[in-house]
Each structure stands twice: as C-alpha cells, then as structure tokens.
C-alpha cells in the first residue's frame, strides 16, 4: 500500500495540478491539518528536481497564508475553534505556558518552532491567542517556513538521484523514520512548551 501511494505521488508530480495540491496541504497544515507538506514536497521534488525551488516557494507562501488563518483562529475564534484544535492535539494544558513564553521570547518561539517538527498550527493559533504582533508574525513566518522548505529543496536538489534511490529501496524504513520525527515533534510540543 505504501509503495502504491509513493508511486502515485511520483506520477502525480508530473500533473499540472500537483503544485496546487502542495499549496493546499501547506496552507491547511498551518492551521488545522495534521499532515506536514513534506510528505508531498519530498516525492514531488524527487520526481521533478528541476522544480525544487518552485515547490519550496509554493510551500512557503501557502504555509504563511495558512498561518494567517491559524492566527485569526487564535485571535478571533479561540474559545470555539482554536481551543478545540489545541485540545484535539493534546496541548490544551500548555497554552497558558506557551502564551507566557510569547511575552518574553515571541520572536524565538516562532523562529525555532517553525523549523522543527512541532506542529506549526500550534504556533499560529497561539500567536493569535497571545495577540503577538501580526507584522512580526508574518515576517518571522516567512523566514522560518522559507528556511525549512528551501533547505529541504536544496538537500533534495543536491542529493536528489541518490536520495530517490535510497528512499525507493528503503521506503518502509524511511516512512517509519518520518513518522518517528512527527511523533517526536508532537511529544516535544507536549513536554517542552
């Protein structure tokens, strides 16, 4: 099943709608969706290394725009939608601690958490809830999300053929490793926020 999904994403990468799918996942992941855009960006870039920078740009822009939706959820709808989403991911008890951290280290919180596997939606929703400066939220989101997606693009562009061969030979192991990174990000968010 995993091989079929991987092959489908690789084949899908050649279609004109592939960048739209990446944009949609990147946008939704920044506010409500649990799947990171890397699951599309990696195979799409491996299939089309000539579009590595384009995919990174799309993921960055869509992620920042989605982050604005997350910010709005935190600022305007925290008691209904925002609290539900934070609780759904198991972070409800950490929000006050996270908000307090914003008072002292807001810039660093966004920069560091935007690069890690800690769910970015936690940052976006809490930024709105904490009423963090919107201008700086956008600037720092562009920096941190851009760094994440462009570093990934650079690695895939540089190591593309050997990375693709490695991934295709060890798809199960690579998938397990990526899943472990996501789980570690979730655990880190619960224990270190």
N, CA, C and O atoms as a DFTB+ gen file, in Angstrom:
772 C
 N C O
     1  1       0.827      -1.191       0.000
     2  2       0.000       0.000       0.000
     3  2       0.877       1.264       0.000
     4  3       0.603       2.221      -0.724
     5  1       1.924       1.248       0.817
     6  2       2.836       2.389       0.906
     7  2       3.518       2.638      -0.439
     8  3       3.648       3.783      -0.872
     9  1       3.947       1.575      -1.089
    10  2       4.607       1.692      -2.385
    11  2       3.647       2.287      -3.410
    12  3       4.049       3.120      -4.223
    13  1       2.384       1.867      -3.379
    14  2       1.396       2.398      -4.324
    15  2       1.180       3.895      -4.097
    16  3       1.072       4.664      -5.052
    17  1       1.117       4.299      -2.836
    18  2       0.942       5.718      -2.518
    19  2       2.137       6.529      -3.004
    20  3       1.971       7.589      -3.607
    21  1       3.337       6.031      -2.742
    22  2       4.557       6.704      -3.182
    23  2       4.585       6.817      -4.711
    24  3       4.854       7.887      -5.258
    25  1       4.309       5.712      -5.383
    26  2       4.304       5.721      -6.849
    27  2       3.245       6.678      -7.389
    28  3       3.471       7.351      -8.395
    29  1       2.095       6.739      -6.726
    30  2       1.035       7.643      -7.158
    31  2       1.495       9.101      -7.027
    32  3       1.267       9.905      -7.931
    33  1       2.142       9.443      -5.902
    34  2       2.618      10.818      -5.698
    35  2       3.694      11.167      -6.730
    36  3       3.706      12.275      -7.267
    37  1       4.589      10.230      -7.002
    38  2       5.628      10.468      -8.012
    39  2       4.973      10.712      -9.375
    40  3       5.345      11.650     -10.079
    41  1       4.006       9.875      -9.749
    42  2       3.320      10.044     -11.034
    43  2       2.503      11.334     -11.043
    44  3       2.433      12.028     -12.058
    45  1       1.886      11.647      -9.900
    46  2       1.064      12.853      -9.791
    47  2       1.902      14.120      -9.952
    48  3       1.389      15.147     -10.397
    49  1       3.166      14.057      -9.600
    50  2       4.060      15.220      -9.663
    51  2       4.164      15.802     -11.061
    52  3       4.447      16.990     -11.217
    53  1       3.942      14.992     -12.066
    54  2       4.037      15.473     -13.444
    55  2       2.770      16.202     -13.890
    56  3       2.763      16.851     -14.936
    57  1       1.715      16.098     -13.111
    58  2       0.445      16.715     -13.499
    59  2       0.440      18.205     -13.160
    60  3       1.083      18.628     -12.200
    61  1      -0.281      18.994     -13.944
    62  2      -0.348      20.441     -13.690
    63  2      -0.984      20.800     -12.347
    64  3      -0.747      21.890     -11.825
    65  1      -1.781      19.907     -11.790
    66  2      -2.448      20.208     -10.522
    67  2      -1.584      19.908      -9.296
    68  3      -1.974      20.242      -8.177
    69  1      -0.418      19.284      -9.486
    70  2       0.438      18.916      -8.346
    71  2       0.832      20.117      -7.488
    72  3       0.742      20.024      -6.264
    73  1       1.265      21.239      -8.067
    74  2       1.605      22.386      -7.213
    75  2       0.408      22.891      -6.402
    76  3       0.579      23.391      -5.290
    77  1      -0.793      22.762      -6.951
    78  2      -1.996      23.180      -6.211
    79  2      -2.225      22.281      -5.000
    80  3      -2.624      22.753      -3.935
    81  1      -1.970      20.989      -5.167
    82  2      -2.113      20.058      -4.042
    83  2      -1.106      20.391      -2.944
    84  3      -1.439      20.378      -1.759
    85  1       0.124      20.688      -3.349
    86  2       1.150      21.078      -2.374
    87  2       0.742      22.356      -1.654
    88  3       0.903      22.465      -0.438
    89  1       0.216      23.317      -2.395
    90  2      -0.227      24.578      -1.791
    91  2      -1.366      24.324      -0.811
    92  3      -1.380      24.900       0.277
    93  1      -2.308      23.482      -1.175
    94  2      -3.453      23.190      -0.308
    95  2      -3.015      22.530       1.000
    96  3      -3.457      22.920       2.081
    97  1      -2.148      21.535       0.891
    98  2      -1.659      20.848       2.099
    99  2      -0.842      21.811       2.956
   100  3      -0.992      21.824       4.177
   101  1       0.021      22.618       2.334
   102  2       0.842      23.577       3.082
   103  2      -0.035      24.606       3.797
   104  3       0.224      24.957       4.948
   105  1      -1.058      25.078       3.119
   106  2      -1.986      26.049       3.688
   107  2      -2.736      25.445       4.878
   108  3      -2.780      26.036       5.957
   109  1      -3.316      24.276       4.673
   110  2      -4.136      23.646       5.716
   111  2      -3.307      23.196       6.916
   112  3      -3.781      23.245       8.051
   113  1      -2.076      22.759       6.672
   114  2      -1.225      22.277       7.767
   115  2      -0.890      23.390       8.757
   116  3      -0.634      23.114       9.929
   117  1      -0.889      24.618       8.310
   118  2      -0.536      25.735       9.189
   119  2      -1.662      26.141      10.131
   120  3      -1.455      26.961      11.026
   121  1      -2.847      25.578       9.940
   122  2      -3.957      25.969      10.814
   123  2      -4.776      24.792      11.344
   124  3      -5.187      24.816      12.504
   125  1      -5.026      23.763      10.526
   126  2      -5.907      22.696      11.004
   127  2      -5.480      21.280      10.642
   128  3      -5.817      20.348      11.372
   129  1      -4.765      21.082       9.565
   130  2      -4.484      19.756       9.010
   131  2      -3.259      19.142       9.684
   132  3      -2.261      19.836       9.878
   133  1      -3.308      17.842      10.050
   134  2      -2.176      17.254      10.780
   135  2      -0.999      16.798       9.919
   136  3       0.079      16.546      10.458
   137  1      -1.167      16.683       8.603
   138  2      -0.105      16.133       7.757
   139  2       0.805      17.262       7.253
   140  3       0.322      18.220       6.650
   141  1       2.118      17.153       7.497
   142  2       3.038      18.210       7.040
   143  2       3.219      18.174       5.522
   144  3       3.098      17.112       4.912
   145  1       3.505      19.318       4.910
   146  2       3.662      19.382       3.459
   147  2       4.857      18.595       2.936
   148  3       4.948      18.328       1.738
   149  1       5.762      18.226       3.815
   150  2       6.945      17.463       3.403
   151  2       6.559      16.154       2.702
   152  3       7.275      15.682       1.819
   153  1       5.426      15.576       3.103
   154  2       5.022      14.304       2.501
   155  2       4.707      14.457       1.018
   156  3       4.741      13.476       0.275
   157  1       4.407      15.658       0.585
   158  2       4.239      15.929      -0.846
   159  2       5.488      16.555      -1.449
   160  3       5.887      16.204      -2.559
   161  1       6.107      17.484      -0.720
   162  2       7.255      18.193      -1.271
   163  2       8.407      17.235      -1.594
   164  3       9.055      17.381      -2.631
   165  1       8.665      16.268      -0.727
   166  2       9.799      15.362      -0.952
   167  2       9.611      14.531      -2.220
   168  3      10.463      14.590      -3.107
   169  1       8.522      13.754      -2.339
   170  2       8.413      12.966      -3.579
   171  2       8.235      13.817      -4.836
   172  3       8.715      13.451      -5.909
   173  1       7.546      14.953      -4.705
   174  2       7.387      15.821      -5.870
   175  2       8.739      16.356      -6.335
   176  3       9.000      16.419      -7.536
   177  1       9.590      16.737      -5.401
   178  2      10.912      17.254      -5.749
   179  2      11.809      16.144      -6.292
   180  3      12.610      16.372      -7.198
   181  1      11.671      14.944      -5.733
   182  2      12.454      13.828      -6.251
   183  2      12.043      13.490      -7.681
   184  3      12.879      13.123      -8.506
   185  1      10.760      13.614      -7.962
   186  2      10.272      13.329      -9.310
   187  2      10.641      14.441     -10.289
   188  3      10.909      14.188     -11.463
   189  1      10.649      15.670      -9.791
   190  2      10.933      16.830     -10.652
   191  2      11.960      17.735      -9.965
   192  3      11.600      18.808      -9.482
   193  1      13.229      17.322      -9.913
   194  2      14.249      18.145      -9.247
   195  2      14.401      19.536      -9.855
   196  3      14.852      20.466      -9.187
   197  1      14.021      19.673     -11.129
   198  2      14.106      20.982     -11.782
   199  2      13.102      21.971     -11.186
   200  3      13.209      23.175     -11.416
   201  1      12.133      21.471     -10.426
   202  2      11.119      22.339      -9.818
   203  2      11.295      22.456      -8.299
   204  3      10.381      22.903      -7.606
   205  1      12.449      22.064      -7.785
   206  2      12.689      22.079      -6.337
   207  2      12.411      23.446      -5.731
   208  3      11.744      23.549      -4.701
   209  1      12.922      24.497      -6.370
   210  2      12.792      25.856      -5.816
   211  2      11.355      26.353      -5.949
   212  3      10.852      27.062      -5.076
   213  1      10.705      25.981      -7.035
   214  2       9.299      26.370      -7.216
   215  2       8.428      25.727      -6.135
   216  3       7.560      26.382      -5.558
   217  1       8.666      24.440      -5.866
   218  2       7.883      23.755      -4.833
   219  2       8.141      24.364      -3.455
   220  3       7.215      24.505      -2.656
   221  1       9.388      24.724      -3.175
   222  2       9.709      25.349      -1.886
   223  2       9.006      26.694      -1.755
   224  3       8.489      27.030      -0.689
   225  1       8.987      27.463      -2.842
   226  2       8.318      28.761      -2.828
   227  2       6.816      28.594      -2.595
   228  3       6.225      29.314      -1.790
   229  1       6.210      27.652      -3.293
   230  2       4.770      27.401      -3.137
   231  2       4.460      26.989      -1.705
   232  3       3.519      27.505      -1.102
   233  1       5.242      26.065      -1.155
   234  2       5.009      25.602       0.214
   235  2       5.165      26.750       1.212
   236  3       4.400      26.850       2.171
   237  1       6.148      27.609       0.986
   238  2       6.384      28.739       1.888
   239  2       5.220      29.720       1.862
   240  3       4.670      30.066       2.907
   241  1       4.850      30.162       0.678
   242  2       3.765      31.149       0.560
   243  2       2.458      30.580       1.120
   244  3       1.769      31.246       1.892
   245  1       2.121      29.354       0.730
   246  2       0.869      28.756       1.196
   247  2       0.890      28.533       2.707
   248  3      -0.130      28.707       3.374
   249  1       2.038      28.152       3.245
   250  2       2.152      27.934       4.682
   251  2       1.970      29.236       5.456
   252  3       1.297      29.255       6.487
   253  1       2.561      30.317       4.969
   254  2       2.419      31.618       5.639
   255  2       0.969      32.103       5.551
   256  3       0.431      32.623       6.529
   257  1       0.340      31.939       4.394
   258  2      -1.073      32.325       4.265
   259  2      -1.960      31.477       5.178
   260  3      -2.882      31.991       5.811
   261  1      -1.678      30.186       5.239
   262  2      -2.403      29.320       6.166
   263  2      -2.140      29.707       7.613
   264  3      -3.014      29.590       8.472
   265  1      -0.919      30.173       7.869
   266  2      -0.573      30.652       9.210
   267  2      -1.417      31.847       9.617
   268  3      -1.753      32.007      10.790
   269  1      -1.759      32.686       8.648
   270  2      -2.642      33.822       8.936
   271  2      -4.035      33.341       9.335
   272  3      -4.685      33.953      10.183
   273  1      -4.492      32.253       8.730
   274  2      -5.778      31.671       9.138
   275  2      -5.664      31.135      10.568
   276  3      -6.558      31.340      11.388
   277  1      -4.562      30.451      10.854
   278  2      -4.334      29.965      12.218
   279  2      -4.279      31.111      13.217
   280  3      -4.842      31.024      14.308
   281  1      -3.601      32.178      12.836
   282  2      -3.519      33.373      13.684
   283  2      -4.925      33.923      13.939
   284  3      -5.262      34.268      15.071
   285  1      -5.740      34.003      12.890
   286  2      -7.114      34.512      13.027
   287  2      -7.947      33.599      13.927
   288  3      -8.765      34.079      14.711
   289  1      -7.743      32.297      13.818
   290  2      -8.459      31.364      14.699
   291  2      -8.101      31.664      16.143
   292  3      -8.980      31.721      17.003
   293  1      -6.816      31.856      16.416
   294  2      -6.379      32.149      17.781
   295  2      -6.859      33.495      18.280
   296  3      -7.234      33.636      19.444
   297  1      -6.848      34.490      17.396
   298  2      -7.215      35.856      17.801
   299  2      -8.723      36.051      17.900
   300  3      -9.204      36.737      18.802
   301  1      -9.465      35.455      16.982
   302  2     -10.900      35.740      16.887
   303  2     -11.806      34.593      17.333
   304  3     -12.933      34.819      17.774
   305  1     -11.308      33.365      17.216
   306  2     -12.165      32.204      17.480
   307  2     -11.547      31.240      18.482
   308  3     -11.820      30.041      18.436
   309  1     -10.721      31.748      19.379
   310  2     -10.007      30.828      20.266
   311  2     -10.957      30.005      21.128
   312  3     -10.780      28.793      21.254
   313  1     -11.936      30.628      21.708
   314  2     -12.826      29.919      22.638
   315  2     -13.620      28.808      21.963
   316  3     -14.037      27.864      22.634
   317  1     -13.839      28.896      20.667
   318  2     -14.584      27.842      19.984
   319  2     -13.644      26.965      19.154
   320  3     -13.322      25.852      19.569
   321  1     -13.215      27.425      18.036
   322  2     -12.401      26.629      17.114
   323  2     -10.974      26.439      17.631
   324  3     -10.467      25.317      17.640
   325  1     -10.328      27.509      18.056
   326  2      -8.930      27.431      18.498
   327  2      -8.727      26.484      19.657
   328  3      -7.826      25.645      19.621
   329  1      -9.539      26.602      20.676
   330  2      -9.413      25.730      21.856
   331  2      -9.665      24.281      21.466
   332  3      -8.976      23.377      21.939
   333  1     -10.657      24.060      20.601
   334  2     -10.950      22.707      20.138
   335  2      -9.737      22.098      19.433
   336  3      -9.373      20.955      19.710
   337  1      -9.108      22.848      18.526
   338  2      -7.950      22.338      17.792
   339  2      -6.755      22.091      18.712
   340  3      -6.072      21.074      18.590
   341  1      -6.509      23.015      19.621
   342  2      -5.399      22.844      20.566
   343  2      -5.646      21.619      21.438
   344  3      -4.733      20.823      21.660
   345  1      -6.868      21.459      21.933
   346  2      -7.205      20.289      22.753
   347  2      -7.132      18.995      21.940
   348  3      -6.700      17.960      22.447
   349  1      -7.553      19.061      20.687
   350  2      -7.532      17.889      19.817
   351  2      -6.115      17.335      19.678
   352  3      -5.925      16.120      19.618
   353  1      -5.135      18.213      19.629
   354  2      -3.744      17.789      19.509
   355  2      -3.085      17.544      20.873
   356  3      -1.899      17.224      20.944
   357  1      -3.859      17.696      21.952
   358  2      -3.359      17.381      23.286
   359  2      -2.527      18.465      23.941
   360  3      -1.750      18.173      24.849
   361  1      -2.671      19.719      23.501
   362  2      -1.846      20.799      24.034
   363  2      -2.624      21.759      24.917
   364  3      -2.089      22.798      25.304
   365  1      -3.869      21.444      25.245
   366  2      -4.721      22.360      25.994
   367  2      -4.121      22.839      27.302
   368  3      -4.265      24.008      27.658
   369  1      -3.452      21.952      28.020
   370  2      -2.889      22.323      29.313
   371  2      -1.628      23.182      29.184
   372  3      -1.162      23.740      30.178
   373  1      -1.081      23.293      27.995
   374  2       0.179      24.015      27.791
   375  2      -0.011      25.419      27.214
   376  3       0.960      26.164      27.084
   377  1      -1.239      25.791      26.867
   378  2      -1.463      27.060      26.176
   379  2      -1.058      28.256      27.029
   380  3      -0.421      29.180      26.522
   381  1      -1.410      28.260      28.308
   382  2      -1.051      29.399      29.160
   383  2       0.466      29.526      29.294
   384  3       1.005      30.632      29.291
   385  1       1.137      28.405      29.408
   386  2       2.598      28.405      29.485
   387  2       3.188      28.924      28.171
   388  3       4.155      29.686      28.175
   389  1       2.602      28.509      27.057
   390  2       3.051      28.949      25.739
   391  2       2.820      30.457      25.582
   392  3       3.669      31.170      25.047
   393  1       1.677      30.926      26.049
   394  2       1.362      32.355      25.955
   395  2       2.342      33.184      26.782
   396  3       2.767      34.261      26.362
   397  1       2.691      32.679      27.945
   398  2       3.671      33.358      28.800
   399  2       5.041      33.408      28.123
   400  3       5.751      34.409      28.218
   401  1       5.405      32.319      27.438
   402  2       6.679      32.300      26.714
   403  2       6.695      33.370      25.618
   404  3       7.738      33.959      25.334
   405  1       5.534      33.616      25.006
   406  2       5.440      34.653      23.981
   407  2       5.763      36.037      24.538
   408  3       6.365      36.866      23.856
   409  1       5.363      36.274      25.769
   410  2       5.614      37.583      26.369
   411  2       7.112      37.872      26.462
   412  3       7.532      39.025      26.366
   413  1       7.903      36.835      26.646
   414  2       9.346      37.019      26.820
   415  2      10.163      36.687      25.569
   416  3      11.165      37.343      25.283
   417  1       9.732      35.673      24.832
   418  2      10.562      35.144      23.746
   419  2       9.798      34.978      22.436
   420  3      10.118      34.073      21.665
   421  1       8.814      35.808      22.157
   422  2       7.941      35.643      20.996
   423  2       8.657      35.398      19.685
   424  3       8.297      34.480      18.948
   425  1       9.671      36.206      19.377
   426  2      10.398      36.041      18.114
   427  2      11.050      34.653      18.051
   428  3      10.961      33.960      17.038
   429  1      11.700      34.264      19.140
   430  2      12.409      32.982      19.154
   431  2      11.444      31.804      19.096
   432  3      11.751      30.783      18.482
   433  1      10.292      31.937      19.724
   434  2       9.298      30.863      19.687
   435  2       8.903      30.585      18.239
   436  3       8.886      29.431      17.812
   437  1       8.590      31.622      17.494
   438  2       8.168      31.448      16.104
   439  2       9.320      30.913      15.256
   440  3       9.128      29.992      14.462
   441  1      10.504      31.478      15.416
   442  2      11.644      31.039      14.606
   443  2      12.013      29.584      14.876
   444  3      12.225      28.819      13.935
   445  1      12.090      29.198      16.123
   446  2      12.516      27.842      16.446
   447  2      11.433      26.804      16.166
   448  3      11.713      25.747      15.600
   449  1      10.225      27.101      16.554
   450  2       9.160      26.116      16.380
   451  2       8.733      25.980      14.929
   452  3       8.213      24.934      14.538
   453  1       8.940      27.011      14.123
   454  2       8.614      26.926      12.705
   455  2       9.546      26.013      11.928
   456  3       9.187      25.522      10.857
   457  1      10.749      25.780      12.463
   458  2      11.727      24.908      11.805
   459  2      11.654      23.468      12.277
   460  3      12.167      22.574      11.605
   461  1      11.036      23.229      13.403
   462  2      11.022      21.899      13.999
   463  2       9.806      21.108      13.538
   464  3       8.914      21.652      12.887
   465  1       9.772      19.819      13.878
   466  2       8.584      19.033      13.550
   467  2       7.406      19.298      14.493
   468  3       6.352      18.677      14.353
   469  1       7.576      20.212      15.448
   470  2       6.452      20.597      16.301
   471  2       5.391      21.228      15.405
   472  3       5.710      22.106      14.603
   473  1       4.140      20.799      15.525
   474  2       3.099      21.294      14.607
   475  2       3.036      22.822      14.560
   476  3       2.874      23.484      15.584
   477  1       3.167      23.361      13.351
   478  2       3.188      24.806      13.173
   479  2       1.855      25.445      13.525
   480  3       1.806      26.616      13.902
   481  1       0.775      24.684      13.405
   482  2      -0.550      25.222      13.749
   483  2      -0.597      25.638      15.213
   484  3      -1.325      26.566      15.566
   485  1       0.161      24.971      16.064
   486  2       0.232      25.354      17.471
   487  2       0.809      26.764      17.593
   488  3       0.323      27.571      18.386
   489  1       1.830      27.053      16.817
   490  2       2.450      28.378      16.810
   491  2       1.484      29.423      16.272
   492  3       1.338      30.495      16.858
   493  1       0.820      29.115      15.154
   494  2      -0.040      30.110      14.528
   495  2      -1.247      30.453      15.390
   496  3      -1.571      31.626      15.579
   497  1      -1.912      29.424      15.911
   498  2      -3.106      29.660      16.730
   499  2      -2.735      30.391      18.020
   500  3      -3.413      31.334      18.427
   501  1      -1.659      29.948      18.652
   502  2      -1.251      30.582      19.901
   503  2      -0.732      31.994      19.676
   504  3      -0.873      32.845      20.555
   505  1      -0.139      32.261      18.524
   506  2       0.307      33.627      18.209
   507  2      -0.890      34.566      18.185
   508  3      -0.829      35.674      18.720
   509  1      -1.973      34.125      17.569
   510  2      -3.196      34.942      17.552
   511  2      -3.797      35.083      18.924
   512  3      -4.211      36.172      19.322
   513  1      -3.846      33.976      19.655
   514  2      -4.395      33.986      21.007
   515  2      -3.600      34.916      21.924
   516  3      -4.170      35.618      22.759
   517  1      -2.272      34.912      21.756
   518  2      -1.394      35.751      22.577
   519  2      -1.334      37.194      22.070
   520  3      -0.675      38.045      22.667
   521  1      -2.027      37.452      20.965
   522  2      -2.051      38.771      20.338
   523  2      -0.638      39.261      20.012
   524  3      -0.290      40.424      20.214
   525  1       0.157      38.321      19.499
   526  2       1.506      38.651      19.065
   527  2       1.400      39.602      17.874
   528  3       0.462      39.501      17.084
   529  1       2.335      40.503      17.743
   530  2       2.338      41.494      16.670
   531  2       2.223      40.810      15.304
   532  3       3.070      39.996      14.937
   533  1       1.166      41.149      14.555
   534  2       0.876      40.491      13.278
   535  2       1.984      40.712      12.249
   536  3       2.348      39.783      11.528
   537  1       2.518      41.916      12.174
   538  2       3.594      42.184      11.224
   539  2       4.776      41.264      11.482
   540  3       5.283      40.633      10.554
   541  1       5.225      41.179      12.742
   542  2       6.369      40.333      13.068
   543  2       6.039      38.857      12.913
   544  3       6.907      38.060      12.557
   545  1       4.807      38.494      13.174
   546  2       4.390      37.110      12.962
   547  2       4.587      36.729      11.493
   548  3       5.127      35.663      11.198
   549  1       4.153      37.588      10.576
   550  2       4.283      37.313       9.144
   551  2       5.755      37.283       8.735
   552  3       6.183      36.359       8.044
   553  1       6.529      38.274       9.151
   554  2       7.952      38.323       8.790
   555  2       8.686      37.080       9.284
   556  3       9.430      36.451       8.531
   557  1       8.475      36.730      10.549
   558  2       9.167      35.570      11.114
   559  2       8.668      34.267      10.510
   560  3       9.439      33.318      10.364
   561  1       7.395      34.210      10.160
   562  2       6.858      33.019       9.498
   563  2       7.484      32.832       8.120
   564  3       7.806      31.710       7.729
   565  1       7.656      33.916       7.391
   566  2       8.304      33.832       6.075
   567  2       9.729      33.313       6.235
   568  3      10.175      32.457       5.471
   569  1      10.438      33.836       7.229
   570  2      11.832      33.408       7.451
   571  2      11.894      31.938       7.828
   572  3      12.638      31.170       7.218
   573  1      11.121      31.542       8.825
   574  2      11.248      30.184       9.347
   575  2      10.665      29.137       8.409
   576  3      11.269      28.081       8.221
   577  1       9.510      29.405       7.819
   578  2       8.919      28.436       6.896
   579  2       9.729      28.402       5.601
   580  3       9.938      27.334       5.025
   581  1      10.182      29.563       5.148
   582  2      11.022      29.584       3.958
   583  2      12.304      28.798       4.168
   584  3      12.716      28.028       3.301
   585  1      12.933      28.993       5.319
   586  2      14.164      28.255       5.617
   587  2      13.895      26.754       5.603
   588  3      14.667      25.986       5.028
   589  1      12.822      26.344       6.223
   590  2      12.513      24.906       6.284
   591  2      12.326      24.324       4.881
   592  3      12.939      23.310       4.549
   593  1      11.497      24.946       4.067
   594  2      11.182      24.382       2.761
   595  2      12.321      24.555       1.752
   596  3      12.520      23.694       0.896
   597  1      13.067      25.657       1.846
   598  2      14.176      25.861       0.910
   599  2      15.395      25.015       1.278
   600  3      16.125      24.576       0.389
   601  1      15.625      24.781       2.557
   602  2      16.707      23.859       2.947
   603  2      16.391      22.456       2.456
   604  3      17.260      21.761       1.928
   605  1      15.133      22.042       2.634
   606  2      14.722      20.733       2.135
   607  2      14.886      20.659       0.610
   608  3      15.364      19.656       0.080
   609  1      14.491      21.714      -0.080
   610  2      14.639      21.753      -1.542
   611  2      16.113      21.661      -1.941
   612  3      16.457      20.950      -2.885
   613  1      16.979      22.375      -1.229
   614  2      18.410      22.344      -1.547
   615  2      18.984      20.946      -1.350
   616  3      19.745      20.457      -2.185
   617  1      18.619      20.309      -0.248
   618  2      19.105      18.953       0.006
   619  2      18.620      17.985      -1.061
   620  3      19.385      17.163      -1.566
   621  1      17.341      18.093      -1.399
   622  2      16.787      17.189      -2.406
   623  2      17.346      17.484      -3.797
   624  3      17.547      16.571      -4.598
   625  1      17.594      18.753      -4.076
   626  2      18.167      19.123      -5.367
   627  2      19.601      18.590      -5.487
   628  3      20.002      18.065      -6.526
   629  1      20.348      18.739      -4.412
   630  2      21.750      18.314      -4.422
   631  2      21.886      16.790      -4.375
   632  3      22.666      16.204      -5.126
   633  1      21.117      16.156      -3.482
   634  2      21.225      14.707      -3.298
   635  2      20.112      13.934      -4.005
   636  3      19.943      12.738      -3.770
   637  1      19.358      14.608      -4.865
   638  2      18.168      14.047      -5.489
   639  2      18.260      12.610      -5.974
   640  3      17.557      11.748      -5.447
   641  1      19.114      12.319      -6.973
   642  2      19.145      10.952      -7.501
   643  2      19.523       9.906      -6.452
   644  3      18.901       8.846      -6.382
   645  1      20.536      10.198      -5.639
   646  2      20.923       9.210      -4.614
   647  2      19.869       9.123      -3.510
   648  3      19.636       8.049      -2.956
   649  1      19.229      10.258      -3.191
   650  2      18.158      10.229      -2.187
   651  2      16.962       9.431      -2.688
   652  3      16.366       8.655      -1.942
   653  1      16.618       9.626      -3.950
   654  2      15.486       8.879      -4.519
   655  2      15.768       7.389      -4.503
   656  3      14.902       6.591      -4.144
   657  1      16.978       7.013      -4.891
   658  2      17.349       5.593      -4.884
   659  2      17.278       5.026      -3.466
   660  3      16.765       3.927      -3.257
   661  1      17.796       5.784      -2.490
   662  2      17.765       5.344      -1.094
   663  2      16.324       5.183      -0.611
   664  3      15.978       4.171       0.000
   665  1      15.490       6.178      -0.886
   666  2      14.096       6.142      -0.438
   667  2      13.355       4.985      -1.089
   668  3      12.613       4.269      -0.415
   669  1      13.543       4.794      -2.378
   670  2      12.805       3.745      -3.073
   671  2      13.234       2.351      -2.636
   672  3      12.422       1.426      -2.648
   673  1      14.498       2.184      -2.251
   674  2      14.961       0.877      -1.771
   675  2      14.496       0.613      -0.338
   676  3      14.284      -0.538       0.046
   677  1      14.338       1.669       0.443
   678  2      14.013       1.523       1.868
   679  2      12.767       2.343       2.229
   680  3      12.754       3.028       3.252
   681  1      11.743       2.276       1.412
   682  2      10.555       3.105       1.593
   683  2       9.905       2.897       2.959
   684  3       9.513       3.866       3.610
   685  1       9.788       1.669       3.390
   686  2       9.186       1.392       4.693
   687  2       9.990       1.999       5.827
   688  3       9.428       2.612       6.735
   689  1      11.289       1.833       5.778
   690  2      12.175       2.371       6.811
   691  2      12.141       3.907       6.819
   692  3      12.095       4.526       7.882
   693  1      12.165       4.507       5.635
   694  2      12.114       5.967       5.531
   695  2      10.785       6.491       6.071
   696  3      10.754       7.485       6.797
   697  1       9.697       5.826       5.718
   698  2       8.379       6.230       6.208
   699  2       8.311       6.106       7.725
   700  3       7.776       6.985       8.400
   701  1       8.841       5.035       8.250
   702  2       8.879       4.857       9.706
   703  2       9.702       5.961      10.362
   704  3       9.325       6.475      11.414
   705  1      10.819       6.324       9.748
   706  2      11.653       7.409      10.273
   707  2      10.924       8.744      10.263
   708  3      10.993       9.500      11.232
   709  1      10.222       9.038       9.164
   710  2       9.456      10.286       9.088
   711  2       8.332      10.302      10.114
   712  3       8.074      11.328      10.742
   713  1       7.671       9.178      10.281
   714  2       6.621       9.075      11.285
   715  2       7.193       9.296      12.683
   716  3       6.567       9.948      13.518
   717  1       8.382       8.754      12.933
   718  2       9.036       8.942      14.235
   719  2       9.350      10.417      14.471
   720  3       9.197      10.908      15.590
   721  1       9.789      11.133      13.429
   722  2      10.082      12.563      13.566
   723  2       8.811      13.339      13.915
   724  3       8.834      14.217      14.777
   725  1       7.705      13.013      13.246
   726  2       6.431      13.685      13.532
   727  2       5.993      13.399      14.964
   728  3       5.585      14.309      15.685
   729  1       6.078      12.130      15.376
   730  2       5.683      11.768      16.747
   731  2       6.586      12.460      17.760
   732  3       6.104      12.955      18.779
   733  1       7.883      12.502      17.494
   734  2       8.804      13.202      18.398
   735  2       8.469      14.687      18.476
   736  3       8.582      15.299      19.538
   737  1       8.056      15.267      17.346
   738  2       7.632      16.667      17.349
   739  2       6.411      16.877      18.223
   740  3       6.331      17.856      18.965
   741  1       5.463      15.963      18.136
   742  2       4.260      16.062      18.969
   743  2       4.602      15.900      20.446
   744  3       4.111      16.644      21.294
   745  1       5.448      14.920      20.739
   746  2       5.870      14.700      22.134
   747  2       6.642      15.909      22.647
   748  3       6.423      16.348      23.776
   749  1       7.536      16.446      21.837
   750  2       8.318      17.631      22.236
   751  2       7.397      18.786      22.515
   752  3       7.620      19.543      23.460
   753  1       6.368      18.938      21.714
   754  2       5.419      20.037      21.919
   755  2       4.701      19.901      23.253
   756  3       4.450      20.895      23.933
   757  1       4.374      18.680      23.622
   758  2       3.669      18.470      24.893
   759  2       4.594      18.693      26.079
   760  3       4.176      19.281      27.077
   761  1       5.847      18.236      25.995
   762  2       6.729      18.293      27.154
   763  2       7.627      19.512      27.240
   764  3       8.123      19.838      28.318
   765  1       7.845      20.195      26.115
   766  2       8.800      21.311      26.140
   767  2       8.198      22.660      25.879
   768  3       8.923      23.647      25.753
   769  1       6.895      22.730      25.795
   770  2       6.251      24.036      25.581
   771  2       5.875      24.601      26.923
   772  3       5.317      25.696      26.997
